[in-house]
Amino acid sequence: DSGVTQTPKHLITATGQRVTLRCSPRSGDLSVYWYQQSLDQGLQFLIQYYNGEERAKGNILERFSAQQFPDLHSELNLSSLELGDSALYFCASSAGGLMNTEAFFGQGTRLTVV
Amino acid sequence: DQQVKQNSPSLSVQEGRISILNCDYTNSMFDYFLWYKKYPAEGPTFLISISSIKDKNEDGRFTVFLNKSAKHLSLHIVPSQPGDSAVYFCAASGSSGTYKYIFGTGTRLKVLA
């Protein structure tokens, strides 16, 4: 158990809809990262938050947005969903700060858009 | 632009032998490198990391080697076990203001009993 909790584990929704994925980081971790993995491809970095503020942005679509709340949990919002958005979405957390440390991943949310 | 590359999509190794997984990177600002192991339908699990100030880091059966001049790292697993069969991702991070982890496309390792 990595200590990172993602909900829900599975989500099936229709095209055009909006969904929210939730992530609770490991206790004490200030950084949260979101990744997308499509069809057994690599992990595509979407966005990072550190202590409530956006720290880095990757190839995140404008239809997607995220935020990190004061209790450090994070939500990834996906709107106007398309079939191609079907993927595994992973959240990871790390201590953050100035020292490089490893990131720990949650079990992922499998999103299926039909 | 693929900043972290794993050019071998798959690798098969006999049980007990050495598995060598390779990774190349292009961004010289990366200074921290990690290997993750991933089983289907699970999140990646951290294996081992190395800072750019080192050229080798060892943890049990796992050793990571870093060649900064070649922008290349490798993961050695000795001896390989059937339970090591998984997809292995290398990742890189930089401390120049952002700490995002950039992942390679993964290498599927199959250890044959």
Short mmCIF file of C-alpha atoms in Angstrom, two decimals:
data_model
loop_
_atom_site.label_atom_id
_atom_site.label_comp_id
_atom_site.label_asym_id
_atom_site.label_seq_id
_atom_site.Cartn_x
_atom_site.Cartn_y
_atom_site.Cartn_z
CA ASP A 1 0.00 0.00 0.00
CA SER A 2 1.59 3.24 -1.22
CA GLY A 3 -0.52 5.46 1.05
CA VAL A 4 -1.97 7.32 -1.95
CA THR A 5 -5.71 6.85 -2.32
CA GLN A 6 -7.61 7.39 -5.53
CA THR A 7 -11.37 7.28 -5.99
CA PRO A 8 -13.25 5.97 -7.79
CA LYS A 9 -11.37 2.93 -9.09
CA HIS A 10 -13.58 2.62 -12.14
CA LEU A 11 -15.74 5.14 -13.94
CA ILE A 12 -17.90 4.66 -17.01
CA THR A 13 -19.49 7.71 -18.55
CA ALA A 14 -20.83 9.00 -21.83
CA THR A 15 -19.23 11.37 -24.30
CA GLY A 16 -19.81 15.01 -23.48
CA GLN A 17 -20.07 14.40 -19.77
CA ARG A 18 -17.92 15.73 -16.94
CA VAL A 19 -16.23 13.68 -14.21
CA THR A 20 -14.12 14.36 -11.15
CA LEU A 21 -11.30 12.12 -10.01
CA ARG A 22 -10.10 12.39 -6.45
CA CYS A 23 -6.70 11.81 -4.87
CA SER A 24 -5.57 11.79 -1.26
CA PRO A 25 -1.77 11.98 -0.99
CA ARG A 26 0.42 10.16 1.51
CA SER A 27 0.42 11.72 4.93
CA GLY A 28 2.90 14.59 4.99
CA ASP A 29 3.38 14.82 1.22
CA LEU A 30 2.88 18.30 -0.18
CA SER A 31 3.21 17.56 -3.91
CA VAL A 32 0.55 15.87 -5.98
CA TYR A 33 0.99 14.81 -9.61
CA TRP A 34 -1.54 13.60 -12.17
CA TYR A 35 -0.64 11.23 -15.00
CA GLN A 36 -2.59 9.68 -17.85
CA GLN A 37 -1.83 6.22 -19.25
CA SER A 38 -3.63 5.28 -22.44
CA LEU A 39 -3.70 1.76 -23.91
CA ASP A 40 -0.60 0.46 -22.10
CA GLN A 41 1.37 3.45 -23.26
CA GLY A 42 3.75 5.45 -21.13
CA LEU A 43 2.73 7.71 -18.30
CA GLN A 44 1.95 11.17 -19.62
CA PHE A 45 2.47 13.93 -17.09
CA LEU A 46 -0.55 16.20 -16.81
CA ILE A 47 -0.07 18.58 -13.89
CA GLN A 48 1.62 19.03 -10.53
CA TYR A 49 0.52 20.89 -7.42
CA TYR A 50 2.66 21.79 -4.45
CA ASN A 51 1.01 22.88 -1.21
CA GLY A 52 -2.07 24.15 -3.01
CA GLU A 53 -0.37 25.90 -5.90
CA GLU A 54 0.17 24.76 -9.45
CA ARG A 55 3.88 23.94 -9.87
CA ALA A 56 4.21 22.40 -13.32
CA LYS A 57 2.01 21.68 -16.29
CA GLY A 58 2.38 19.02 -18.94
CA ASN A 59 0.27 18.09 -21.93
CA ILE A 60 -3.00 18.73 -20.18
CA LEU A 61 -5.97 19.52 -22.38
CA GLU A 62 -7.93 22.72 -21.82
CA ARG A 63 -10.97 20.54 -21.09
CA PHE A 64 -9.11 19.18 -18.07
CA SER A 65 -8.44 21.08 -14.87
CA ALA A 66 -7.17 20.26 -11.42
CA GLN A 67 -6.81 21.76 -8.01
CA GLN A 68 -5.27 20.96 -4.66
CA PHE A 69 -7.26 21.83 -1.57
CA PRO A 70 -6.04 23.12 1.83
CA ASP A 71 -6.16 19.58 3.23
CA LEU A 72 -3.81 18.65 0.33
CA HIS A 73 -6.19 16.31 -1.45
CA SER A 74 -6.49 16.93 -5.16
CA GLU A 75 -9.18 16.63 -7.79
CA LEU A 76 -8.83 16.24 -11.54
CA ASN A 77 -11.83 17.47 -13.50
CA LEU A 78 -12.38 16.16 -17.00
CA SER A 79 -15.12 17.80 -19.06
CA SER A 80 -16.68 17.45 -22.51
CA LEU A 81 -15.37 13.92 -22.48
CA GLU A 82 -14.38 12.22 -25.73
CA LEU A 83 -13.82 8.55 -26.50
CA GLY A 84 -10.08 9.21 -26.63
CA ASP A 85 -10.08 10.30 -22.99
CA SER A 86 -10.58 6.69 -21.97
CA ALA A 87 -7.46 5.85 -19.99
CA LEU A 88 -5.98 5.08 -16.61
CA TYR A 89 -5.47 8.21 -14.56
CA PHE A 90 -2.86 8.02 -11.84
CA CYS A 91 -2.20 10.33 -8.99
CA ALA A 92 1.16 10.38 -7.23
CA SER A 93 2.50 12.26 -4.26
CA SER A 94 5.91 13.18 -2.96
CA ALA A 95 7.31 15.22 -0.14
CA GLY A 96 8.13 18.04 -2.55
CA GLY A 97 10.36 20.86 -1.42
CA LEU A 98 13.96 21.31 -2.46
CA MET A 99 15.13 17.72 -2.10
CA ASN A 100 14.56 15.15 -4.81
CA THR A 101 12.52 12.25 -3.52
CA GLU A 102 10.57 9.45 -5.05
CA ALA A 103 6.89 9.78 -5.87
CA PHE A 104 4.38 7.20 -4.72
CA PHE A 105 1.47 6.27 -6.92
CA GLY A 106 -2.13 5.41 -6.24
CA GLN A 107 -3.90 2.45 -7.81
CA GLY A 108 -5.38 4.63 -10.52
CA THR A 109 -8.85 5.41 -11.83
CA ARG A 110 -9.86 3.60 -14.98
CA LEU A 111 -12.05 5.93 -17.02
CA THR A 112 -14.12 4.51 -19.85
CA VAL A 113 -15.95 6.93 -22.10
CA VAL A 114 -18.71 5.34 -24.18
CA ASP B 1 9.51 15.56 -27.72
CA GLN B 2 10.28 12.36 -25.81
CA GLN B 3 12.79 13.46 -23.18
CA VAL B 4 13.07 10.02 -21.62
CA LYS B 5 13.33 7.03 -23.93
CA GLN B 6 13.20 3.31 -23.39
CA ASN B 7 13.99 1.86 -26.77
CA SER B 8 13.31 -1.78 -25.93
CA PRO B 9 9.57 -2.40 -25.59
CA SER B 10 10.14 -5.91 -24.29
CA LEU B 11 12.80 -8.21 -22.87
CA SER B 12 12.81 -11.92 -22.04
CA VAL B 13 15.31 -13.41 -19.60
CA GLN B 14 15.78 -16.83 -18.06
CA GLU B 15 15.22 -17.16 -14.34
CA GLY B 16 18.46 -16.70 -12.41
CA ARG B 17 20.14 -14.67 -15.14
CA ILE B 18 20.73 -10.93 -15.25
CA SER B 19 18.09 -8.55 -16.63
CA ILE B 20 19.39 -5.26 -18.00
CA LEU B 21 16.90 -2.53 -18.79
CA ASN B 22 18.08 0.63 -20.50
CA CYS B 23 16.94 4.21 -20.57
CA ASP B 24 18.21 7.33 -22.34
CA TYR B 25 17.39 10.95 -21.66
CA THR B 26 17.95 14.15 -23.56
CA ASN B 27 17.49 16.93 -21.02
CA SER B 28 20.75 17.75 -19.24
CA MET B 29 18.77 19.53 -16.50
CA PHE B 30 17.57 16.18 -15.15
CA ASP B 31 19.44 15.35 -11.97
CA TYR B 32 17.39 12.61 -10.34
CA PHE B 33 16.43 9.33 -11.92
CA LEU B 34 14.06 6.61 -10.82
CA TRP B 35 12.89 3.17 -11.81
CA TYR B 36 9.35 1.98 -11.27
CA LYS B 37 7.78 -1.42 -11.70
CA LYS B 38 4.19 -1.78 -12.83
CA TYR B 39 1.82 -4.73 -12.87
CA PRO B 40 -1.37 -4.60 -14.97
CA ALA B 41 -4.22 -2.62 -13.41
CA GLU B 42 -1.98 -1.39 -10.58
CA GLY B 43 -0.13 1.83 -9.93
CA PRO B 44 3.62 2.02 -10.54
CA THR B 45 5.73 0.94 -7.57
CA PHE B 46 8.98 2.73 -6.79
CA LEU B 47 12.04 0.48 -7.06
CA ILE B 48 15.23 2.46 -6.87
CA SER B 49 16.59 5.91 -7.62
CA ILE B 50 19.88 7.64 -8.26
CA SER B 51 21.06 11.20 -7.96
CA SER B 52 23.23 12.70 -10.68
CA ILE B 53 26.10 13.05 -8.22
CA LYS B 54 26.42 9.26 -8.18
CA ASP B 55 27.08 6.74 -10.90
CA LYS B 56 25.75 3.66 -9.13
CA ASN B 57 23.15 2.80 -6.53
CA GLU B 58 22.41 -0.67 -5.26
CA ASP B 59 19.47 -2.10 -3.34
CA GLY B 60 19.42 -5.86 -2.96
CA ARG B 61 19.01 -7.47 -6.36
CA PHE B 62 18.55 -4.10 -8.06
CA THR B 63 21.37 -1.83 -9.21
CA VAL B 64 21.00 1.36 -11.20
CA PHE B 65 23.92 2.75 -13.18
CA LEU B 66 24.08 6.31 -14.46
CA ASN B 67 26.35 7.52 -17.26
CA LYS B 68 25.87 11.28 -17.35
CA SER B 69 28.13 11.89 -20.32
CA ALA B 70 26.09 9.47 -22.41
CA LYS B 71 22.79 10.53 -20.80
CA HIS B 72 22.09 6.89 -20.16
CA LEU B 73 20.94 4.83 -17.22
CA SER B 74 20.36 1.17 -16.76
CA LEU B 75 18.70 -1.11 -14.25
CA HIS B 76 20.29 -4.46 -13.50
CA ILE B 77 18.31 -7.19 -11.78
CA VAL B 78 20.38 -10.10 -10.51
CA PRO B 79 19.26 -12.82 -10.21
CA SER B 80 16.03 -12.41 -12.14
CA GLN B 81 12.95 -14.10 -10.70
CA PRO B 82 9.58 -14.90 -12.31
CA GLY B 83 7.94 -12.38 -9.94
CA ASP B 84 10.02 -9.66 -11.59
CA SER B 85 7.90 -10.01 -14.72
CA ALA B 86 6.27 -6.61 -15.13
CA VAL B 87 6.60 -3.36 -17.05
CA TYR B 88 9.52 -1.23 -15.92
CA PHE B 89 9.48 2.53 -16.33
CA CYS B 90 12.39 4.87 -15.93
CA ALA B 91 11.68 8.43 -14.91
CA ALA B 92 13.68 11.62 -14.61
CA SER B 93 13.26 14.74 -12.57
CA GLY B 94 15.02 18.09 -12.36
CA SER B 95 15.46 20.40 -9.43
CA SER B 96 15.51 23.59 -11.45
CA GLY B 97 12.24 24.88 -10.10
CA THR B 98 10.01 22.02 -11.12
CA TYR B 99 9.97 18.51 -9.79
CA LYS B 100 7.72 16.77 -12.25
CA TYR B 101 8.70 13.23 -13.11
CA ILE B 102 8.99 12.51 -16.83
CA PHE B 103 8.50 8.85 -17.68
CA GLY B 104 9.75 6.68 -20.48
CA THR B 105 7.40 4.40 -22.42
CA GLY B 106 8.32 1.31 -20.44
CA THR B 107 9.96 -2.06 -21.06
CA ARG B 108 7.98 -5.24 -20.52
CA LEU B 109 10.20 -7.77 -18.77
CA LYS B 110 9.34 -11.44 -18.88
CA VAL B 111 11.36 -13.78 -16.69
CA LEU B 112 11.06 -17.34 -17.89
CA ALA B 113 11.06 -20.14 -15.33
#
